[in-house]
Coordinates of C-alpha atoms in Angstrom, one line a residue:
M39 CA 3.4 -12.9 1.3
I40 CA 6.8 -13.6 2.8
R41 CA 7.9 -16.9 1.4
A42 CA 9.2 -19.7 3.7
D43 CA 12.6 -19.0 5.2
R44 CA 12.9 -15.5 3.7
R45 CA 11.8 -13.5 6.7
H46 CA 15.4 -12.4 7.4
L47 CA 15.5 -10.8 3.9
V48 CA 12.5 -8.5 4.4
R49 CA 13.1 -4.8 4.1
T50 CA 10.9 -1.8 4.8
L51 CA 10.9 1.5 2.9
A52 CA 13.0 2.9 5.8
D53 CA 15.5 0.1 5.2
L54 CA 15.7 0.8 1.5
A55 CA 16.2 4.5 2.2
A56 CA 19.0 3.8 4.6
Q57 CA 20.6 1.5 2.0
Q58 CA 20.6 4.3 -0.5
G59 CA 22.0 6.8 2.1
V60 CA 19.0 9.1 2.1
G61 CA 16.3 10.0 4.6
I62 CA 12.8 8.4 4.5
D63 CA 11.2 11.7 3.5
Q64 CA 13.4 12.1 0.4
Y65 CA 13.1 8.4 -0.5
T66 CA 9.3 8.4 -0.4
R67 CA 9.2 11.7 -2.3
L68 CA 11.4 10.4 -5.1
K69 CA 9.7 7.0 -5.2
P70 CA 12.6 5.0 -6.8
Y71 CA 10.6 1.9 -5.9
A72 CA 8.1 2.9 -8.6
A73 CA 10.6 2.7 -11.4
P74 CA 10.1 0.1 -14.1
G75 CA 11.8 -3.2 -13.2
F76 CA 12.0 -2.5 -9.5
P77 CA 11.0 -5.7 -7.6
A78 CA 7.3 -5.8 -6.6
P79 CA 6.6 -5.7 -2.8
V80 CA 6.1 -9.0 -1.0
S81 CA 3.3 -7.3 1.0
S82 CA -0.2 -7.8 -0.3
Q83 CA -1.9 -5.5 -2.7
G84 CA -3.5 -2.6 -0.8
A85 CA -1.3 -3.1 2.3
H86 CA -0.6 0.1 4.2
K87 CA 3.1 -0.7 4.5
R88 CA 5.3 -1.9 1.7
L89 CA 7.7 -4.8 2.4
Y90 CA 10.3 -6.0 -0.1
D91 CA 12.6 -9.0 -0.5
G92 CA 16.1 -7.8 0.1
E93 CA 17.7 -10.4 -2.3
Q94 CA 15.6 -9.1 -5.1
V95 CA 16.3 -5.4 -4.3
D96 CA 20.1 -6.0 -4.1
A97 CA 20.1 -7.7 -7.5
Y98 CA 18.1 -4.8 -9.0
L99 CA 20.4 -2.2 -7.6
L100 CA 23.5 -4.0 -8.8
G101 CA 22.0 -4.3 -12.3
K102 CA 21.7 -8.0 -12.1
P103 CA 18.7 -10.2 -13.1
V104 CA 16.2 -10.1 -10.3
P105 CA 15.8 -13.7 -8.9
A106 CA 12.3 -15.1 -8.8
L107 CA 10.7 -15.9 -5.5
P108 CA 10.0 -19.6 -4.7
E109 CA 6.7 -20.8 -6.2
G110 CA 4.1 -23.0 -4.6
E111 CA 2.7 -23.0 -1.1
D112 CA 4.5 -23.8 2.1
D113 CA 3.1 -24.0 5.5
S114 CA 5.9 -21.7 6.7
D115 CA 4.9 -18.9 4.3
L116 CA 4.0 -15.8 6.3
L117 CA 0.7 -14.2 5.4
D118 CA -0.5 -10.7 6.3
R119 CA -4.1 -10.0 7.4
H120 CA -5.4 -9.6 3.9
E121 CA -3.9 -12.9 2.8
C122 CA -5.1 -14.7 5.9
A123 CA -8.6 -13.4 5.3
A124 CA -8.5 -14.6 1.7
L125 CA -7.2 -18.0 2.7
I126 CA -10.2 -18.7 5.0
G127 CA -12.7 -16.9 2.8
V128 CA -13.7 -13.9 5.0
A129 CA -13.3 -10.2 4.7
P130 CA -10.1 -8.5 6.1
D131 CA -12.2 -6.9 8.8
S132 CA -13.3 -10.3 10.0
W133 CA -9.7 -11.3 10.5
R134 CA -9.2 -8.6 13.1
A135 CA -11.5 -10.6 15.3
Y136 CA -10.3 -14.1 14.4
K137 CA -6.6 -13.2 15.1
R138 CA -7.5 -13.0 18.8
D139 CA -7.9 -16.7 18.9
P140 CA -5.2 -18.2 21.3
S141 CA -3.7 -20.4 18.6
L142 CA -3.3 -17.5 16.2
K143 CA -2.0 -15.2 18.9
A144 CA 0.7 -17.8 19.7
S145 CA 1.8 -18.1 16.1
R146 CA 1.7 -14.4 15.2
V147 CA 5.0 -12.8 14.2
E148 CA 5.8 -9.2 13.3
V149 CA 8.0 -8.5 10.3
G150 CA 8.8 -5.0 9.3
G151 CA 6.2 -3.7 11.7
V152 CA 3.4 -5.8 10.1
E153 CA 1.6 -8.7 11.7
H154 CA 2.0 -12.0 9.9
W155 CA 0.9 -15.6 10.5
P156 CA 2.3 -18.9 9.2
R157 CA 0.1 -20.4 6.5
G158 CA 0.0 -23.7 8.4
A159 CA -1.3 -22.0 11.5
V160 CA -4.1 -20.3 9.5
K161 CA -5.0 -23.6 7.8
A162 CA -5.2 -25.3 11.2
F163 CA -7.4 -22.6 12.6
Q164 CA -9.6 -22.7 9.5
A165 CA -10.2 -26.4 10.1
S166 CA -11.6 -25.8 13.5
R167 CA -12.7 -22.2 13.6
P168 CA -15.9 -21.4 15.4
G169 CA -18.9 -20.1 13.5
K170 CA -18.5 -22.3 10.4
E171 CA -22.1 -23.3 10.8
A172 CA -23.3 -19.7 10.5
S173 CA -22.5 -19.4 6.8
A174 CA -23.4 -23.0 6.1
T175 CA -26.8 -22.7 7.5
A176 CA -27.8 -19.3 6.4
G177 CA -31.4 -20.4 5.9
G178 CA -32.0 -21.4 9.5
R179 CA -30.8 -21.1 13.0
P180 CA -27.1 -22.0 13.5
R181 CA -26.3 -24.8 15.8
N182 CA -25.7 -23.6 19.4
S183 CA -26.8 -20.1 18.4
G184 CA -28.4 -19.7 21.8
D185 CA -25.0 -19.8 23.5
Q186 CA -23.3 -16.6 24.5
V187 CA -20.3 -16.1 22.3
P188 CA -17.1 -14.3 23.4
R189 CA -17.4 -10.6 22.5
D190 CA -14.2 -10.6 20.5
M191 CA -15.6 -13.2 18.2
V192 CA -18.8 -11.3 17.5
P193 CA -17.4 -9.2 14.5
A194 CA -16.2 -12.3 12.7
L195 CA -19.4 -14.3 13.3
T196 CA -21.5 -11.3 12.3
A197 CA -19.5 -10.9 9.1
E198 CA -20.5 -14.4 8.1
L199 CA -24.1 -13.7 8.7
L200 CA -23.9 -10.5 6.7
D201 CA -22.2 -12.3 3.8
A202 CA -25.3 -14.5 3.7
D203 CA -27.9 -11.7 4.2
P204 CA -27.0 -8.1 3.3
A205 CA -30.3 -6.9 4.9
L206 CA -29.3 -8.5 8.2
T207 CA -30.7 -6.7 11.3
A208 CA -29.1 -6.2 14.7
A209 CA -32.1 -8.0 16.2
A210 CA -31.4 -11.1 14.0
V211 CA -27.7 -11.0 15.1
S212 CA -28.7 -10.7 18.7
V213 CA -30.9 -13.8 18.5
R214 CA -28.6 -15.9 16.4
L215 CA -25.4 -15.2 18.4
G216 CA -27.0 -14.7 21.8
V217 CA -25.5 -11.3 22.3
H218 CA -26.9 -7.9 23.5
R219 CA -28.6 -5.9 20.7
D220 CA -26.2 -3.0 21.2
T221 CA -23.2 -5.3 20.7
A222 CA -24.8 -6.6 17.5
Q223 CA -25.6 -3.1 16.3
Q224 CA -22.1 -1.9 16.8
A225 CA -20.7 -4.9 14.9
L226 CA -23.0 -4.4 12.0
I227 CA -22.2 -0.7 11.8
R228 CA -18.5 -1.3 11.6
L229 CA -18.7 -4.2 9.2
R230 CA -21.0 -2.3 6.8
A231 CA -18.8 0.8 7.1
D232 CA -15.6 -1.1 6.2
R233 CA -17.3 -2.8 3.2
I234 CA -18.8 0.4 2.0
A235 CA -15.3 1.9 2.1
D236 CA -13.9 -1.1 0.3
H237 CA -16.5 -0.7 -2.5
I238 CA -15.9 3.0 -2.9
E239 CA -12.1 2.4 -3.2
T240 CA -13.0 0.0 -6.1
H241 CA -15.6 2.4 -7.5
P242 CA -14.4 6.0 -6.6
A243 CA -17.3 7.7 -8.2
L244 CA -19.8 6.3 -5.8
T245 CA -21.1 8.1 -2.7
P246 CA -21.4 6.1 0.5
A247 CA -25.2 5.9 0.1
E248 CA -24.8 4.6 -3.5
A249 CA -22.1 2.1 -2.4
A250 CA -24.4 0.8 0.4
A251 CA -27.3 0.4 -2.1
Q252 CA -25.1 -1.6 -4.5
L253 CA -24.1 -3.9 -1.6
G254 CA -27.7 -4.6 -0.8
Y255 CA -27.9 -2.7 2.5
P256 CA -31.4 -1.3 3.2
P257 CA -31.4 2.6 3.4
G258 CA -33.0 2.6 6.8
Q259 CA -30.2 0.6 8.3
V260 CA -27.0 2.3 7.1
R261 CA -27.1 6.0 8.1
R262 CA -24.4 5.5 10.8
A263 CA -22.5 3.0 8.6
T264 CA -22.2 5.5 5.7
A265 CA -21.1 8.2 8.0
R266 CA -18.4 5.9 9.5
A267 CA -17.4 4.8 6.0
E268 CA -16.4 8.3 5.2
T269 CA -14.2 8.3 8.3
V270 CA -12.7 4.9 7.4
L271 CA -11.7 6.3 4.0
R272 CA -10.0 9.3 5.5
A273 CA -8.2 6.9 7.9
R274 CA -7.0 4.7 5.0
H275 CA -5.9 7.8 3.1
V276 CA -3.7 9.1 5.9
A277 CA -2.3 5.6 6.9
P278 CA 0.8 5.8 4.6
Y279 CA 1.7 9.2 6.1
L280 CA 1.3 7.9 9.6
A281 CA 3.5 4.9 8.7
G282 CA 6.1 7.3 7.4
V283 CA 6.1 9.2 10.6
A284 CA 6.5 5.9 12.6
A285 CA 9.4 4.9 10.4
A286 CA 11.1 8.3 11.0
L287 CA 10.6 8.0 14.7
H288 CA 12.1 4.6 14.7
A289 CA 15.1 5.8 12.6
A290 CA 15.6 8.6 15.2
G291 CA 15.8 6.0 17.9
F292 CA 12.6 7.0 19.7
T293 CA 11.0 3.5 19.3
T294 CA 12.6 0.1 19.7
Q295 CA 10.8 -1.3 16.7
E296 CA 9.1 0.1 13.7
A297 CA 5.4 -0.5 13.9
V298 CA 2.4 0.9 12.0
P299 CA 0.3 3.0 14.4
E300 CA -3.2 1.7 15.1
V301 CA -5.7 4.1 13.8
Q302 CA -8.8 4.8 16.0
L303 CA -12.1 6.3 15.0
P304 CA -13.7 7.7 18.2
G305 CA -17.3 8.5 17.7
D306 CA -17.1 7.2 14.2
D307 CA -16.5 10.7 12.9
R308 CA -12.8 11.4 13.7
V309 CA -9.4 9.9 12.9
V310 CA -6.8 9.7 15.6
A311 CA -3.6 7.5 16.0
A312 CA -1.0 7.0 18.6
I313 CA 2.6 5.9 18.5
V314 CA 4.2 4.7 21.7
L315 CA 7.8 5.9 22.1
D316 CA 9.3 3.1 24.1
S317 CA 13.0 3.6 23.8
D318 CA 15.3 5.1 26.5
R319 CA 15.9 8.0 24.2
A320 CA 12.3 8.9 23.7
P321 CA 11.5 12.5 24.5
A322 CA 7.9 11.7 25.5
P323 CA 5.9 8.6 26.4
A324 CA 3.9 8.7 23.1
V325 CA 2.7 11.0 20.3
V326 CA -0.9 11.3 19.2
W327 CA -2.1 12.5 15.8
D328 CA -5.6 14.0 15.4
E329 CA -6.9 14.9 12.0
R330 CA -8.3 18.1 13.5
Y331 CA -5.2 19.4 15.2
G332 CA -2.1 17.4 14.1
W333 CA 0.5 16.0 16.4
R334 CA 0.9 16.3 20.2
T335 CA 2.8 14.4 22.9
A336 CA 1.0 12.3 25.4
A337 CA 1.6 11.7 29.1
S338 CA 0.9 8.0 29.1
R339 CA 2.2 5.1 27.1
L340 CA -0.7 2.9 28.3
H341 CA -3.5 5.3 27.4
P342 CA -2.1 7.9 25.0
V343 CA -5.6 8.7 23.6
A344 CA -8.1 9.8 26.2
K345 CA -11.6 8.4 26.3
G346 CA -13.5 9.8 23.4
A347 CA -10.3 11.3 22.1
A348 CA -10.8 14.4 24.4
L349 CA -8.1 16.9 23.9
P350 CA -5.9 17.4 27.0
P351 CA -4.7 20.9 27.9
E352 CA -1.2 21.8 27.0
G353 CA 1.3 21.6 29.9
G354 CA 3.5 19.1 31.7
A355 CA 4.1 16.1 29.4
V356 CA 1.5 17.3 26.8
R357 CA 2.8 19.6 24.1
Y358 CA 1.2 20.4 20.7
L359 CA 3.7 20.2 17.9
P360 CA 4.0 22.9 15.2
G361 CA 3.7 22.3 11.5
G362 CA 0.0 21.9 10.8
I363 CA -2.0 18.7 10.3
T364 CA 0.4 16.6 8.3
P365 CA 4.0 18.0 8.7
P366 CA 6.7 16.0 7.0
P367 CA 7.9 13.0 9.1
G368 CA 11.3 14.7 9.5
D369 CA 9.7 17.8 10.9
V370 CA 7.8 15.7 13.5
V371 CA 11.1 14.2 14.6
A372 CA 12.7 17.7 14.7
A373 CA 9.9 19.1 16.9
L374 CA 10.4 16.2 19.3
T375 CA 14.1 16.3 19.5
P376 CA 15.5 18.1 22.5
T377 CA 17.7 21.0 21.7
D378 CA 20.5 22.6 23.9
T379 CA 19.6 26.0 25.0

């Protein structure tokens, strides 16, 4: 977490690389931040993007004692999605739905390209969040379960039902939340897939089917979830690389702020990601990465990834970049940088 009143001290890996006068590619290859005694990240364990406290890093680089961060809890502490989920007792994938609540949207801040929320805002949301009855009354019908709930709240409410009953069916979700069965089925597939992937990361020797069984998911209900879990794991594996490319694009002046690209899983069997290039110097509206083909430019900032992740033909604003599936971030920048001819 980012302790209260220390937001201005936060530095990304790109910031640390610039501080040392090297490129982000070289910095992440040498990994000086892995040396003994280097300050621990202030980002949560397992976060896709490392954030550091600048005061601690400066002290370390000067050979001085690294100052301790403030202890205790403060309502102004900034929490990332993993920490928010832990605070209210839900899985991180549930937080993706909860964060759309108007009160949380209003309090969200972005630090180093990562979403954070003040501890006080999360606690206030927890005190009044919808769906609290779902987990408290797992043995019976939740109060107001016949009401139609907003679609963006379905994943979070379904997550609480799944916590109480691993064998939960889409039909049961449909009845208890008052949503269409297809909506319930999609929520269950995604939730189970994320949790299967989480379990495999903790127990790498397991197959998706074995992880599902250990989580108590009936074999007849998880075929699509186990397939998606494999895709989720690939997405998580490539996330640091995509973050490195985003940092390099920002350092090149192609984006106005450094942000981790949002990874998409079209069809549950592919990994794609888009980075909008929103600066005046940008050579294209956006770039898209596809695990099958690598990088390409996109003609639209609003919809860089076509429906179903269909591949557009090359021409006009669409150009497929050389270098294979995962070229170094610097090579992506070089391929995008206009050259004088």
